[in-house]
Amino acid sequence: MTQATPPRIGIIGTGAIGGFYGLMLARAGFDVHFLLRSEYAAVNDRGLHLNSVVHGALSLHPVQAYARASDMPPCDWLLVGTKTTGNLELAPIIAQVAAPDAKVVVLQNGLDVEDSLREHLPGSLHLLGGLCYICVHRSAPGVVEHQALGRINLGYHSGSAINDDLRRQGIVEEGAALFRQAGIDSQAMANLHQARWHKLVWNVPYNGLSVLLGAGTTALMADESSRELIQALMAEVVLGAQACGHEIAESYAEQMFTMTESLTDYWPSMYHDHLHKRPLELAAIYARPLAAAKAAGCELPRMQALYQALSFIDRRNA
Ligand SMILES: NC(=O)C1=CN([C@@H]2O[C@H](COP(=O)(O)OP(=O)(O)OC[C@H]3O[C@@H](n4cnc5c(N)ncnc54)[C@H](OP(=O)(O)O)[C@@H]3O)[C@@H](O)[C@H]2O)C=CC1
Ligand SMILES: CC(C)(CO)C(=O)C(=O)O
């Protein structure tokens, strides 16, 4: 029997998320190629390092690191770990590195982040969403701190398998199996769009409030006013999802709230963007779900106010 060739994996954007999953896959023996931008020289010289409460201190050196997509070999799986704020420029980069029939997994937060990429990608490429339930951030060039969790769930977005249930499921299962081989919990999701609404139940309150109030999860969960605001924002996201036809159990919001109480102080990725004067992911996490809810006849006033305040902060921080 012939052995299937192991897939080649490309990481498009080696930050906290791309660095974590890429390093874990490489250490599991996969052939992983990393595209970097400002941290290329540091990672090329000194490698990638992970300080993980779950996996301990792990390193990868040398790293198959690239400063230009055009230098990368064609990859069978591409994991997109950039911020959504750069998605307009991303499609040509992805198309350049993708092998024919490649699977592209968008690891970003936010609603329908795959849509704008899809328009500019060849139809032959399979586009998937990867929802990362993890707390990671970069503490120095090439250094990722992993504070909690790690699961990544995959769902099919679009591509030539869209009308072929078996093939679509096979692709998603293949992706989840890659992560599981690297010691990471990963499940296939039947409805990516709905799952993105679920994830917003956490990201809408905590990402934005961490920037607006300059507080991590410990402080946000310790104060009566912020606790009320978080719960009210979570309830609005659930309403928005319901208006758009996606049932989210009320207990899901409670579950997210309780889960956050068990986290050691966590500062979401949006806070790190604000701190480093990078643009905030406001379109993906706020504007798009607000617009979708509004189109379904549902106003979300607290979320709208949070979005307006964050837009002000984002413009002043630019
Ligand atoms: N951090 C977390 O715990 C979680 C994050 N997410 C989501 O994952 C996504 C990534 O977040 P995160 O990893 O925290 O972000 P980071 O800012 O840590 O990483 C983004 C990386 O992409 C690189 N990049 C951007 N554009 C390019 C480009 N054109 N070419 C090469 N590299 C590029 C950046 O390089 P440079 O340094 O030059 O800017 C940076 O290294 C976001 O959508 C976030 O919301 C989801 C769940 C949890
Ligand atoms: C904190 C957590 C786990 C919430 O889903 C996360 O994945 C995020 O920061 O986006």
GROMACS .gro file of C-alpha atoms and ligand atoms in nm:
model
  376
    1MET     CA    1   0.000   0.000   0.000
    2THR     CA    2   0.139   0.345  -0.086
    3GLN     CA    3   0.171   0.590   0.200
    4ALA     CA    4  -0.003   0.929   0.143
    5THR     CA    5   0.249   1.216   0.132
    6PRO     CA    6   0.218   1.425   0.450
    7PRO     CA    7   0.067   1.765   0.375
    8ARG     CA    8   0.280   2.078   0.362
    9ILE     CA    9   0.148   2.351   0.589
   10GLY     CA   10   0.193   2.727   0.546
   11ILE     CA   11   0.135   2.982   0.822
   12ILE     CA   12   0.025   3.317   0.680
   13GLY     CA   13   0.103   3.561   0.961
   14THR     CA   14   0.315   3.420   1.241
   15GLY     CA   15   0.191   3.610   1.544
   16ALA     CA   16   0.042   3.468   1.863
   17ILE     CA   17  -0.210   3.238   1.692
   18GLY     CA   18  -0.002   3.150   1.385
   19GLY     CA   19   0.308   3.101   1.599
   20PHE     CA   20   0.131   2.877   1.851
   21TYR     CA   21  -0.046   2.641   1.611
   22GLY     CA   22   0.244   2.644   1.361
   23LEU     CA   23   0.499   2.557   1.627
   24MET     CA   24   0.283   2.277   1.766
   25LEU     CA   25   0.232   2.129   1.418
   26ALA     CA   26   0.603   2.156   1.333
   27ARG     CA   27   0.701   1.990   1.661
   28ALA     CA   28   0.457   1.709   1.579
   29GLY     CA   29   0.664   1.643   1.266
   30PHE     CA   30   0.470   1.832   0.999
   31ASP     CA   31   0.650   2.029   0.728
   32VAL     CA   32   0.553   2.383   0.832
   33HIS     CA   33   0.656   2.706   0.653
   34PHE     CA   34   0.608   3.039   0.830
   35LEU     CA   35   0.541   3.377   0.662
   36LEU     CA   36   0.646   3.670   0.879
   37ARG     CA   37   0.662   4.045   0.850
   38SER     CA   38   0.826   4.262   1.120
   39GLU     CA   39   0.957   3.963   1.318
   40TYR     CA   40   1.119   3.781   1.025
   41ALA     CA   41   1.481   3.856   1.119
   42ALA     CA   42   1.432   3.769   1.487
   43VAL     CA   43   1.260   3.438   1.411
   44ASN     CA   44   1.505   3.347   1.136
   45ASP     CA   45   1.798   3.412   1.374
   46ARG     CA   46   1.665   3.287   1.706
   47GLY     CA   47   1.363   3.066   1.625
   48LEU     CA   48   1.011   3.053   1.769
   49HIS     CA   49   0.953   3.007   2.141
   50LEU     CA   50   0.642   2.915   2.331
   51ASN     CA   51   0.586   2.958   2.704
   52SER     CA   52   0.276   2.753   2.766
   53VAL     CA   53   0.094   2.678   3.089
   54VAL     CA   54  -0.036   2.365   2.916
   55HIS     CA   55   0.263   2.235   2.716
   56GLY     CA   56   0.557   2.392   2.903
   57ALA     CA   57   0.842   2.579   2.732
   58LEU     CA   58   0.884   2.467   2.369
   59SER     CA   59   1.111   2.595   2.093
   60LEU     CA   60   1.148   2.556   1.719
   61HIS     CA   61   1.489   2.637   1.573
   62PRO     CA   62   1.567   2.654   1.289
   63VAL     CA   63   1.236   2.777   1.151
   64GLN     CA   64   1.138   2.756   0.782
   65ALA     CA   65   1.076   3.131   0.788
   66TYR     CA   66   0.999   3.362   0.495
   67ALA     CA   67   0.974   3.737   0.456
   68ARG     CA   68   0.809   3.706   0.112
   69ALA     CA   69   0.521   3.482   0.006
   70SER     CA   70   0.684   3.441  -0.335
   71ASP     CA   71   0.972   3.249  -0.171
   72MET     CA   72   0.744   2.993  -0.007
   73PRO     CA   73   0.682   2.647  -0.156
   74PRO     CA   74   0.322   2.560  -0.255
   75CYS     CA   75   0.133   2.450   0.057
   76ASP     CA   76  -0.157   2.205   0.090
   77TRP     CA   77  -0.294   2.366   0.405
   78LEU     CA   78  -0.267   2.737   0.478
   79LEU     CA   79  -0.345   2.872   0.824
   80VAL     CA   80  -0.425   3.243   0.821
   81GLY     CA   81  -0.311   3.402   1.149
   82THR     CA   82  -0.314   3.771   1.051
   83LYS     CA   83  -0.556   4.026   1.193
   84THR     CA   84  -0.881   4.086   0.999
   85THR     CA   85  -0.782   4.452   0.953
   86GLY     CA   86  -0.535   4.344   0.682
   87ASN     CA   87  -0.767   4.112   0.488
   88LEU     CA   88  -0.793   4.338   0.182
   89GLU     CA   89  -0.428   4.275   0.094
   90LEU     CA   90  -0.432   3.907   0.188
   91ALA     CA   91  -0.594   3.723  -0.105
   92PRO     CA   92  -0.300   3.763  -0.350
   93ILE     CA   93  -0.059   3.641  -0.080
   94ILE     CA   94  -0.272   3.332  -0.014
   95ALA     CA   95  -0.318   3.260  -0.383
   96GLN     CA   96   0.058   3.276  -0.434
   97VAL     CA   97   0.136   3.012  -0.169
   98ALA     CA   98  -0.160   2.778  -0.224
   99ALA     CA   99  -0.107   2.444  -0.397
  100PRO     CA  100  -0.386   2.351  -0.643
  101ASP     CA  101  -0.680   2.222  -0.434
  102ALA     CA  102  -0.530   2.378  -0.117
  103LYS     CA  103  -0.731   2.420   0.201
  104VAL     CA  104  -0.715   2.769   0.352
  105VAL     CA  105  -0.819   2.800   0.717
  106VAL     CA  106  -0.900   3.149   0.847
  107LEU     CA  107  -0.810   3.150   1.217
  108GLN     CA  108  -0.946   3.500   1.282
  109ASN     CA  109  -1.221   3.621   1.514
  110GLY     CA  110  -1.532   3.795   1.383
  111LEU     CA  111  -1.834   3.741   1.164
  112ASP     CA  112  -1.804   3.624   0.803
  113VAL     CA  113  -1.435   3.709   0.786
  114GLU     CA  114  -1.400   3.457   0.503
  115ASP     CA  115  -1.642   3.640   0.269
  116SER     CA  116  -1.415   3.922   0.153
  117LEU     CA  117  -1.125   3.678   0.098
  118ARG     CA  118  -1.341   3.437  -0.100
  119GLU     CA  119  -1.422   3.695  -0.368
  120HIS     CA  120  -1.054   3.727  -0.456
  121LEU     CA  121  -0.941   3.364  -0.429
  122PRO     CA  122  -0.942   3.104  -0.709
  123GLY     CA  123  -1.259   2.892  -0.695
  124SER     CA  124  -1.051   2.572  -0.672
  125LEU     CA  125  -0.931   2.660  -0.321
  126HIS     CA  126  -1.127   2.532  -0.023
  127LEU     CA  127  -1.190   2.803   0.234
  128LEU     CA  128  -1.249   2.702   0.596
  129GLY     CA  129  -1.292   2.891   0.921
  130GLY     CA  130  -1.096   2.788   1.229
  131LEU     CA  131  -1.235   2.911   1.560
  132CYS     CA  132  -0.955   2.931   1.815
  133TYR     CA  133  -1.058   2.900   2.180
  134ILE     CA  134  -0.727   2.998   2.326
  135CYS     CA  135  -0.552   3.275   2.521
  136VAL     CA  136  -0.217   3.362   2.360
  137HIS     CA  137  -0.016   3.678   2.298
  138ARG     CA  138   0.329   3.778   2.180
  139SER     CA  139   0.564   3.900   2.453
  140ALA     CA  140   0.869   3.961   2.228
  141PRO     CA  141   0.958   3.893   1.862
  142GLY     CA  142   0.913   3.519   1.806
  143VAL     CA  143   0.797   3.458   2.165
  144VAL     CA  144   0.439   3.344   2.233
  145GLU     CA  145   0.283   3.326   2.579
  146HIS     CA  146   0.007   3.065   2.607
  147GLN     CA  147  -0.207   3.131   2.908
  148ALA     CA  148  -0.506   2.896   2.874
  149LEU     CA  149  -0.719   2.665   2.657
  150GLY     CA  150  -0.618   2.575   2.299
  151ARG     CA  151  -0.906   2.410   2.113
  152ILE     CA  152  -0.956   2.490   1.746
  153ASN     CA  153  -1.282   2.397   1.570
  154LEU     CA  154  -1.307   2.387   1.192
  155GLY     CA  155  -1.596   2.448   0.953
  156TYR     CA  156  -1.621   2.458   0.573
  157HIS     CA  157  -1.699   2.799   0.421
  158SER     CA  158  -1.679   2.764   0.043
  159GLY     CA  159  -1.502   2.600  -0.248
  160SER     CA  160  -1.549   2.322  -0.495
  161ALA     CA  161  -1.678   2.079  -0.226
  162ILE     CA  162  -1.963   2.306  -0.119
  163ASN     CA  163  -2.232   2.082  -0.268
  164ASP     CA  164  -2.064   1.753  -0.186
  165ASP     CA  165  -2.141   1.665   0.179
  166LEU     CA  166  -1.903   1.372   0.202
  167ARG     CA  167  -1.607   1.551   0.047
  168ARG     CA  168  -1.669   1.863   0.256
  169GLN     CA  169  -1.684   1.662   0.578
  170GLY     CA  170  -1.375   1.469   0.473
  171ILE     CA  171  -1.177   1.791   0.427
  172VAL     CA  172  -1.285   1.934   0.763
  173GLU     CA  173  -1.213   1.605   0.941
  174GLU     CA  174  -0.871   1.590   0.774
  175GLY     CA  175  -0.792   1.938   0.908
  176ALA     CA  176  -0.913   1.856   1.259
  177ALA     CA  177  -0.704   1.537   1.254
  178LEU     CA  178  -0.388   1.739   1.174
  179PHE     CA  179  -0.438   1.945   1.490
  180ARG     CA  180  -0.520   1.641   1.701
  181GLN     CA  181  -0.196   1.479   1.585
  182ALA     CA  182  -0.022   1.787   1.726
  183GLY     CA  183  -0.189   1.736   2.065
  184ILE     CA  184  -0.454   2.005   2.013
  185ASP     CA  185  -0.824   1.945   2.069
  186SER     CA  186  -1.007   2.001   1.740
  187GLN     CA  187  -1.360   1.923   1.622
  188ALA     CA  188  -1.549   1.964   1.295
  189MET     CA  189  -1.835   2.218   1.302
  190ALA     CA  190  -2.145   2.173   1.087
  191ASN     CA  191  -2.233   2.544   1.068
  192LEU     CA  192  -1.943   2.788   1.056
  193HIS     CA  193  -2.155   3.103   1.035
  194GLN     CA  194  -2.352   3.006   1.345
  195ALA     CA  195  -2.034   2.913   1.532
  196ARG     CA  196  -1.892   3.257   1.455
  197TRP     CA  197  -2.199   3.413   1.622
  198HIS     CA  198  -2.139   3.189   1.925
  199LYS     CA  199  -1.780   3.306   1.956
  200LEU     CA  200  -1.889   3.670   1.943
  201VAL     CA  201  -2.074   3.616   2.273
  202TRP     CA  202  -1.729   3.629   2.436
  203ASN     CA  203  -1.538   3.860   2.203
  204VAL     CA  204  -1.793   4.143   2.185
  205PRO     CA  205  -1.791   4.223   2.559
  206TYR     CA  206  -1.438   4.133   2.662
  207ASN     CA  207  -1.233   4.248   2.362
  208GLY     CA  208  -1.394   4.591   2.351
  209LEU     CA  209  -1.422   4.653   2.725
  210SER     CA  210  -1.056   4.561   2.779
  211VAL     CA  211  -0.966   4.855   2.550
  212LEU     CA  212  -1.234   5.097   2.668
  213LEU     CA  213  -1.180   5.036   3.041
  214GLY     CA  214  -0.811   4.942   3.026
  215ALA     CA  215  -0.882   4.624   3.220
  216GLY     CA  216  -0.811   4.252   3.193
  217THR     CA  217  -1.063   3.982   3.276
  218THR     CA  218  -0.985   3.974   3.651
  219ALA     CA  219  -1.072   4.340   3.700
  220LEU     CA  220  -1.370   4.320   3.463
  221MET     CA  221  -1.512   4.024   3.656
  222ALA     CA  222  -1.448   4.181   3.997
  223ASP     CA  223  -1.667   4.487   3.953
  224GLU     CA  224  -2.048   4.486   3.971
  225SER     CA  225  -2.095   4.746   3.693
  226SER     CA  226  -1.865   4.579   3.444
  227ARG     CA  227  -2.017   4.237   3.523
  228GLU     CA  228  -2.364   4.375   3.446
  229LEU     CA  229  -2.241   4.537   3.127
  230ILE     CA  230  -2.072   4.214   3.012
  231GLN     CA  231  -2.390   4.016   3.072
  232ALA     CA  232  -2.603   4.276   2.894
  233LEU     CA  233  -2.367   4.274   2.595
  234MET     CA  234  -2.368   3.894   2.586
  235ALA     CA  235  -2.748   3.896   2.591
  236GLU     CA  236  -2.750   4.140   2.296
  237VAL     CA  237  -2.522   3.916   2.090
  238VAL     CA  238  -2.758   3.625   2.160
  239LEU     CA  239  -3.052   3.843   2.045
  240GLY     CA  240  -2.866   3.945   1.730
  241ALA     CA  241  -2.785   3.584   1.648
  242GLN     CA  242  -3.145   3.482   1.705
  243ALA     CA  243  -3.271   3.761   1.479
  244CYS     CA  244  -3.039   3.627   1.211
  245GLY     CA  245  -3.183   3.278   1.252
  246HIS     CA  246  -2.920   3.123   1.482
  247GLU     CA  247  -3.038   2.975   1.806
  248ILE     CA  248  -2.793   3.029   2.092
  249ALA     CA  249  -2.902   2.886   2.426
  250GLU     CA  250  -2.911   3.144   2.707
  251SER     CA  251  -2.703   2.900   2.909
  252TYR     CA  252  -2.421   2.948   2.655
  253ALA     CA  253  -2.370   3.309   2.768
  254GLU     CA  254  -2.373   3.196   3.132
  255GLN     CA  255  -2.118   2.928   3.045
  256MET     CA  256  -1.885   3.187   2.883
  257PHE     CA  257  -1.925   3.419   3.180
  258THR     CA  258  -1.842   3.143   3.430
  259MET     CA  259  -1.551   3.018   3.217
  260THR     CA  260  -1.401   3.369   3.228
  261GLU     CA  261  -1.408   3.370   3.608
  262SER     CA  262  -1.177   3.071   3.605
  263LEU     CA  263  -0.919   3.239   3.374
  264THR     CA  264  -0.606   3.391   3.519
  265ASP     CA  265  -0.608   3.760   3.426
  266TYR     CA  266  -0.646   3.766   3.045
  267TRP     CA  267  -0.606   4.067   2.818
  268PRO     CA  268  -0.772   3.991   2.481
  269SER     CA  269  -0.592   4.036   2.151
  270MET     CA  270  -0.775   4.365   2.088
  271TYR     CA  271  -0.613   4.511   2.398
  272HIS     CA  272  -0.267   4.417   2.263
  273ASP     CA  273  -0.355   4.584   1.932
  274HIS     CA  274  -0.453   4.902   2.113
  275LEU     CA  275  -0.137   4.893   2.327
  276HIS     CA  276   0.085   4.858   2.019
  277LYS     CA  277  -0.111   5.121   1.821
  278ARG     CA  278  -0.237   4.868   1.566
  279PRO     CA  279  -0.585   4.903   1.412
  280LEU     CA  280  -0.862   4.730   1.609
  281GLU     CA  281  -1.070   4.449   1.457
  282LEU     CA  282  -1.388   4.657   1.477
  283ALA     CA  283  -1.543   4.571   1.141
  284ALA     CA  284  -1.528   4.195   1.201
  285ILE     CA  285  -1.627   4.191   1.568
  286TYR     CA  286  -1.872   4.484   1.584
  287ALA     CA  287  -1.974   4.651   1.257
  288ARG     CA  288  -2.059   4.333   1.064
  289PRO     CA  289  -2.272   4.163   1.333
  290LEU     CA  290  -2.444   4.496   1.409
  291ALA     CA  291  -2.528   4.539   1.040
  292ALA     CA  292  -2.652   4.180   1.010
  293ALA     CA  293  -2.875   4.219   1.317
  294LYS     CA  294  -3.005   4.553   1.193
  295ALA     CA  295  -3.089   4.406   0.853
  296ALA     CA  296  -3.291   4.143   1.042
  297GLY     CA  297  -3.479   4.420   1.226
  298CYS     CA  298  -3.284   4.394   1.553
  299GLU     CA  299  -3.114   4.693   1.718
  300LEU     CA  300  -2.838   4.622   1.972
  301PRO     CA  301  -2.796   4.957   2.152
  302ARG     CA  302  -2.525   4.868   2.403
  303MET     CA  303  -2.313   4.696   2.142
  304GLN     CA  304  -2.367   4.994   1.908
  305ALA     CA  305  -2.250   5.235   2.181
  306LEU     CA  306  -1.946   5.019   2.255
  307TYR     CA  307  -1.863   5.013   1.884
  308GLN     CA  308  -1.892   5.392   1.859
  309ALA     CA  309  -1.666   5.446   2.160
  310LEU     CA  310  -1.410   5.199   2.024
  311SER     CA  311  -1.417   5.365   1.681
  312PHE     CA  312  -1.328   5.695   1.847
  313ILE     CA  313  -1.040   5.532   2.039
  314ASP     CA  314  -0.920   5.349   1.727
  315ARG     CA  315  -0.908   5.668   1.517
  316ARG     CA  316  -0.725   5.861   1.790
  317ASN     CA  317  -0.475   5.576   1.834
  318ALA     CA  318  -0.386   5.552   1.464
  319LIG     N1  319  -0.456   3.593   2.057
  319LIG     C1  320  -0.557   3.512   2.089
  319LIG     O1  321  -0.559   3.452   2.199
  319LIG     C2  322  -0.669   3.490   1.994
  319LIG     C3  323  -0.675   3.555   1.872
  319LIG     N2  324  -0.775   3.527   1.784
  319LIG     C4  325  -0.780   3.592   1.653
  319LIG     O2  326  -0.670   3.546   1.575
  319LIG     C5  327  -0.627   3.647   1.482
  319LIG     C6  328  -0.476   3.671   1.502
  319LIG     O3  329  -0.458   3.722   1.633
  319LIG     P1  330  -0.316   3.724   1.706
  319LIG     O4  331  -0.238   3.605   1.670
  319LIG     O5  332  -0.345   3.753   1.848
  319LIG     O6  333  -0.249   3.852   1.637
  319LIG     P2  334  -0.096   3.894   1.628
  319LIG     O7  335  -0.095   4.041   1.610
  319LIG     O8  336  -0.019   3.836   1.741
  319LIG     O9  337  -0.048   3.823   1.496
  319LIG     C7  338  -0.074   3.867   1.366
  319LIG     C8  339   0.049   3.836   1.284
  319LIG    O10  340   0.022   3.850   1.146
  319LIG     C9  341   0.137   3.913   1.087
  319LIG     N3  342   0.099   3.972   0.959
  319LIG    C10  343   0.001   4.060   0.933
  319LIG     N4  344  -0.003   4.090   0.801
  319LIG    C11  345   0.096   4.018   0.745
  319LIG    C12  346   0.145   4.007   0.613
  319LIG     N5  347   0.090   4.077   0.511
  319LIG     N6  348   0.250   3.925   0.589
  319LIG    C13  349   0.307   3.855   0.689
  319LIG     N7  350   0.266   3.862   0.817
  319LIG    C14  351   0.162   3.943   0.844
  319LIG    C15  352   0.175   4.015   1.190
  319LIG    O11  353   0.304   4.067   1.164
  319LIG     P3  354   0.354   4.209   1.227
  319LIG    O12  355   0.417   4.174   1.357
  319LIG    O13  356   0.448   4.263   1.128
  319LIG    O14  357   0.231   4.295   1.245
  319LIG    C16  358   0.167   3.929   1.315
  319LIG    O15  359   0.282   3.854   1.334
  319LIG    C17  360  -0.715   3.768   1.511
  319LIG    O16  361  -0.824   3.771   1.423
  319LIG    C18  362  -0.764   3.744   1.656
  319LIG    O17  363  -0.887   3.808   1.684
  319LIG    C19  364  -0.869   3.431   1.810
  319LIG    C20  365  -0.869   3.366   1.930
  319LIG    C21  366  -0.774   3.392   2.033
  320LIG     C1  367  -1.091   3.396   2.535
  320LIG     C2  368  -1.140   3.309   2.424
  320LIG     C3  369  -1.110   3.166   2.465
  320LIG     C4  370  -1.290   3.320   2.412
  320LIG     O1  371  -1.343   3.234   2.319
  320LIG     C5  372  -1.081   3.342   2.291
  320LIG     O2  373  -1.073   3.251   2.212
  320LIG     C6  374  -1.048   3.476   2.241
  320LIG     O3  375  -0.976   3.554   2.306
  320LIG     O4  376  -1.090   3.507   2.129
   0.00000   0.00000   0.00000
